[in-house]
GROMACS .gro file of C-alpha atoms in nm:
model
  181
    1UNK     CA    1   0.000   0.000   0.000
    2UNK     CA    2   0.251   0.196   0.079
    3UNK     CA    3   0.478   0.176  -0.285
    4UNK     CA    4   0.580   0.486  -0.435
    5UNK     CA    5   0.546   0.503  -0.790
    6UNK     CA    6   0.791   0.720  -1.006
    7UNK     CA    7   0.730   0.736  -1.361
    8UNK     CA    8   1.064   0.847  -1.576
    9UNK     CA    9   1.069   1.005  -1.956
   10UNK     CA   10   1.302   0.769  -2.195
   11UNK     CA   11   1.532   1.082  -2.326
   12UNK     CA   12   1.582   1.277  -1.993
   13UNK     CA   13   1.627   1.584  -2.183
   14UNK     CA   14   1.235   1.617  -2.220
   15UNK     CA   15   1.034   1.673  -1.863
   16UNK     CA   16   0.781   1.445  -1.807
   17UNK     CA   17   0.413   1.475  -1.982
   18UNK     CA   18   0.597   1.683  -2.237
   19UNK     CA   19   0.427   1.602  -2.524
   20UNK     CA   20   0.558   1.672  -2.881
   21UNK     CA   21   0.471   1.928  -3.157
   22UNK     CA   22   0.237   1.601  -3.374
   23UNK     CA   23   0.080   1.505  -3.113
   24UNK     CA   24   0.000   1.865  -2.958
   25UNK     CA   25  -0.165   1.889  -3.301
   26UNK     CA   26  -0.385   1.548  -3.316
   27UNK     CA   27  -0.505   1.662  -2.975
   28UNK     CA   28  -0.605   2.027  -3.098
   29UNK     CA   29  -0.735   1.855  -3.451
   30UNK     CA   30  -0.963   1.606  -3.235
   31UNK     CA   31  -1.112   1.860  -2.993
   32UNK     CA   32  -1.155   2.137  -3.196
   33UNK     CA   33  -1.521   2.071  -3.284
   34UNK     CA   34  -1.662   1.854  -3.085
   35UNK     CA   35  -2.057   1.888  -3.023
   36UNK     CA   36  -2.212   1.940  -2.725
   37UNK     CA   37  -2.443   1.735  -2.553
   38UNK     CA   38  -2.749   1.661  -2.761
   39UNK     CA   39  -2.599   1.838  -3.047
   40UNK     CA   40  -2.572   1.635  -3.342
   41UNK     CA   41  -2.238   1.509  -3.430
   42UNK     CA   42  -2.154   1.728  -3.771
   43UNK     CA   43  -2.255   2.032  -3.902
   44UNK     CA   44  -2.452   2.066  -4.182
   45UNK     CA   45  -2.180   2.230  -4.365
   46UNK     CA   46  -1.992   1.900  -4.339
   47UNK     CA   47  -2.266   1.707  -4.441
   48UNK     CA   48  -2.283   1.896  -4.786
   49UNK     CA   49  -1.914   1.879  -4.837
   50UNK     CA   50  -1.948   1.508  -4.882
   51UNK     CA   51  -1.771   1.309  -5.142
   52UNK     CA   52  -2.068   1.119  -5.308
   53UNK     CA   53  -2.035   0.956  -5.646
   54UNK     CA   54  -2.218   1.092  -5.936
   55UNK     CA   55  -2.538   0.873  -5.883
   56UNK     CA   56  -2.594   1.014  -5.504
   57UNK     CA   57  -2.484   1.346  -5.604
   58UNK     CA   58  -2.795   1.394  -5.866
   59UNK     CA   59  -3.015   1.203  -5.698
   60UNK     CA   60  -2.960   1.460  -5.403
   61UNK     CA   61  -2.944   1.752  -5.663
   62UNK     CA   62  -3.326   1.614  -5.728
   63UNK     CA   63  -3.444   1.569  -5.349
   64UNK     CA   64  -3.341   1.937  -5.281
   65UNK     CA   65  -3.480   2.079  -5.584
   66UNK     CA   66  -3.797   1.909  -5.530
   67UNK     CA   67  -3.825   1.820  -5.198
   68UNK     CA   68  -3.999   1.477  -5.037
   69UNK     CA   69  -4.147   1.204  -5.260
   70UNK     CA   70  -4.491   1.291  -5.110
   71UNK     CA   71  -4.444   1.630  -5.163
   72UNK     CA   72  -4.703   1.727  -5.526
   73UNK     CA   73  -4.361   1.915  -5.667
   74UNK     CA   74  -4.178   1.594  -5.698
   75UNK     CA   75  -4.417   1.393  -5.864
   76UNK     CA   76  -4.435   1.623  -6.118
   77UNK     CA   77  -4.063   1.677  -6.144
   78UNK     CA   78  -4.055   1.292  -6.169
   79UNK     CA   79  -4.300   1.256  -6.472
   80UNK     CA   80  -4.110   1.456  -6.700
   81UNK     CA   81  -3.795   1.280  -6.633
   82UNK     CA   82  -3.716   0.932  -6.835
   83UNK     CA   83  -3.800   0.646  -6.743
   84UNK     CA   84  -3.373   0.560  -6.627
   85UNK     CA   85  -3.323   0.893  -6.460
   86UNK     CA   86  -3.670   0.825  -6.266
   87UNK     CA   87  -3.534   0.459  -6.182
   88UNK     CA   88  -3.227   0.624  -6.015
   89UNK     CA   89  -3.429   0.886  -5.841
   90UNK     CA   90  -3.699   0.636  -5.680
   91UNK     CA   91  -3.512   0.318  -5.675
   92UNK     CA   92  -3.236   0.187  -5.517
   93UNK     CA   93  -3.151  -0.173  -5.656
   94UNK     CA   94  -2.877  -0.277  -5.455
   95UNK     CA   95  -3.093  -0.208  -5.152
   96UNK     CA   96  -3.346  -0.467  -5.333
   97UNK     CA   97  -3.075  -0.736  -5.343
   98UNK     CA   98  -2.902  -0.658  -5.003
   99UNK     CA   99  -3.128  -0.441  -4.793
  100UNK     CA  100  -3.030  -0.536  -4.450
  101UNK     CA  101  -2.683  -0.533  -4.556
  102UNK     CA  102  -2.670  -0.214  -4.728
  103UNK     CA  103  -2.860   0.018  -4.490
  104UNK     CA  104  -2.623  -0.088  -4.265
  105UNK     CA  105  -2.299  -0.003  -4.490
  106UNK     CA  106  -2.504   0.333  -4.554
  107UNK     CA  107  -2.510   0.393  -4.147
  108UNK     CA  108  -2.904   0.412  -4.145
  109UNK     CA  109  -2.913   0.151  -3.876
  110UNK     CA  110  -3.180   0.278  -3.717
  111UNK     CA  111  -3.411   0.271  -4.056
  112UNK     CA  112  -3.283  -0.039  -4.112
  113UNK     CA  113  -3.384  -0.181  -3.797
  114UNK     CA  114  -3.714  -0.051  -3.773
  115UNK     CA  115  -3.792  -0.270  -4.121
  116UNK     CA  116  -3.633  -0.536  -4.001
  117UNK     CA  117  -3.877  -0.538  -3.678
  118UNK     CA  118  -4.167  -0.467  -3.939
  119UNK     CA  119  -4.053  -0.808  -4.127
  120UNK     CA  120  -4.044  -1.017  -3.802
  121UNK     CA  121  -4.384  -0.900  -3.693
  122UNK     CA  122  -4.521  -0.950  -4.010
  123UNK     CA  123  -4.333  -1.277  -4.096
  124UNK     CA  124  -4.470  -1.437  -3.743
  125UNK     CA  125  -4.764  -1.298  -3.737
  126UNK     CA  126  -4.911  -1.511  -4.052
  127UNK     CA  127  -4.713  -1.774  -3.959
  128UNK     CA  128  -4.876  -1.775  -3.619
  129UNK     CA  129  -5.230  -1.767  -3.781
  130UNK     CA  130  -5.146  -1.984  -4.029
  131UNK     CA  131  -5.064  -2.240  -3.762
  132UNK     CA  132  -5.330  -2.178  -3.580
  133UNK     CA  133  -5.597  -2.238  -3.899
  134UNK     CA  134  -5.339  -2.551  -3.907
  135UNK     CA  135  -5.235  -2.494  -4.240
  136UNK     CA  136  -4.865  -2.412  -4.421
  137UNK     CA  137  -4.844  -2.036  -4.520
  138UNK     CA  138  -4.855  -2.066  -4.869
  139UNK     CA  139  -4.613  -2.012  -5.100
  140UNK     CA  140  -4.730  -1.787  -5.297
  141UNK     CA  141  -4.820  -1.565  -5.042
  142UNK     CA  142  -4.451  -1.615  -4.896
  143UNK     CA  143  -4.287  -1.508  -5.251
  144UNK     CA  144  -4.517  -1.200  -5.264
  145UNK     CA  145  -4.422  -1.104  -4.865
  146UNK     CA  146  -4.057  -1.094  -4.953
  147UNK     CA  147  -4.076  -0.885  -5.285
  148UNK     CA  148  -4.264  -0.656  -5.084
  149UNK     CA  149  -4.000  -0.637  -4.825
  150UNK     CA  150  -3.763  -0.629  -5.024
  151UNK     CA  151  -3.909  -0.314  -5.249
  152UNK     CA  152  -3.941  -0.136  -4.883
  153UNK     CA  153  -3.578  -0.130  -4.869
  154UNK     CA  154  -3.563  -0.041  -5.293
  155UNK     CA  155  -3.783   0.238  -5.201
  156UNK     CA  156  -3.671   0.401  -4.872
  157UNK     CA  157  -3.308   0.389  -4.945
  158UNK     CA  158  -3.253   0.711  -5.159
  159UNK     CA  159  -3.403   0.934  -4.956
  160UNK     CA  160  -3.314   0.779  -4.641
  161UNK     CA  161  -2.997   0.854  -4.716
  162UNK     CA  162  -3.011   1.208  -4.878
  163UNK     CA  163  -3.181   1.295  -4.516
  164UNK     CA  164  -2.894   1.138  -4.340
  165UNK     CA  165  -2.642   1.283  -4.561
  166UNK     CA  166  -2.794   1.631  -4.699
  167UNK     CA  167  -3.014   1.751  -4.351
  168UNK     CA  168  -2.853   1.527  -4.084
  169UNK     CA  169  -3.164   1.326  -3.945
  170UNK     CA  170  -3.148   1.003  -3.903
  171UNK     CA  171  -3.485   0.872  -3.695
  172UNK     CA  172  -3.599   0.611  -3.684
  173UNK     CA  173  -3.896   0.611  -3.947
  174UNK     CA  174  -3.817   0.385  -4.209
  175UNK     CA  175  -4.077   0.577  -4.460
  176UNK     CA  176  -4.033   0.934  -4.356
  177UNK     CA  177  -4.107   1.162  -4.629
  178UNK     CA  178  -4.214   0.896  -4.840
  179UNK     CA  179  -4.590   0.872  -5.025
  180UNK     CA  180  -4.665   0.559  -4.901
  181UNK     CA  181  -5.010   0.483  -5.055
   0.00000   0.00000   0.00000
């Protein structure tokens, strides 16, 4: 208990805790701009300073111009695109193929979560009816449950992530902004 503890610099010409010039630096770099508490974590000059690849960068061009895909504005906007350019805007087809996978690589866990909890509901939920009635879901109506999940994630990607990206929310609504019927 009573040990003394001495701590010594390896080049004796230094005090000790003297740090050097670099790493004076990463410690000014790191706290420069940190946010506080409840703040989110980067501005939204950061957020539009963004290196995006061609593809994001128009499809964001389109969500700012025109706002929300339920807003009247974009649907109009849409219609007088072509039918590739309105592909790109709408749908996202490597969400399609690996939705859980991709929202995640995208950081829109949260989104991503939420539909997965809306597939588990919705997956046990006939399944628990179905057994109930004592029949075998059928599998047609199996086929048709996971193109529709899967065109949730086709659909809700783009804009998901302009939000994230372009105005820095990321809630956990899966279809925010979205015209869903």
């Amino acid at each position: 208990m009573g040990r003394e503890i001495s701590y010594t610099a390896g080049d004796s010409s230094r005090p000790i805790g003297h740090r050097p010039a670099a790493c004076k630096k990463l410690v000014d770099v790191s706290t420069e701009q940190r946010p506080k508490k409840g703040q989110n974590m980067s501005s939204t000059d950061e957020l539009q300073n963004h290196d995006a690849s061609p593809k994001w960068k128009e499809r964001f061009a389109f969500f700012n111009q025109h706002g929300s895909p339920k807003n009247p504005t974009f649907s109009s906007a849409l219609k007088q695109l072509t039918t590739r350019k309105r592909m790109l805007i709408n749908m996202n087809f490597i969400a399609i193929f690996f939705g859980p996978v991709y929202l995640f690589v995208l950081g829109l866990w949260k989104k991503n979560l939420a539909l997965l909890a809306i597939i588990v509901v919705v997956s046990f939920s006939l399944s628990l009816i179905f057994t109930i009635l004592g029949r075998e879901l059928p599998y047609a109506l199996g086929s048709g449950l996971n193109v529709v999940f899967a065109l949730m994630y086709g659909l809700s990607a783009n804009y998901a992530y302009y939000l994230k990206q372009e105005k820095g929310s990321q809630g956990w609504n899966p279809f925010e902004g979205l015209k869903i019927v």
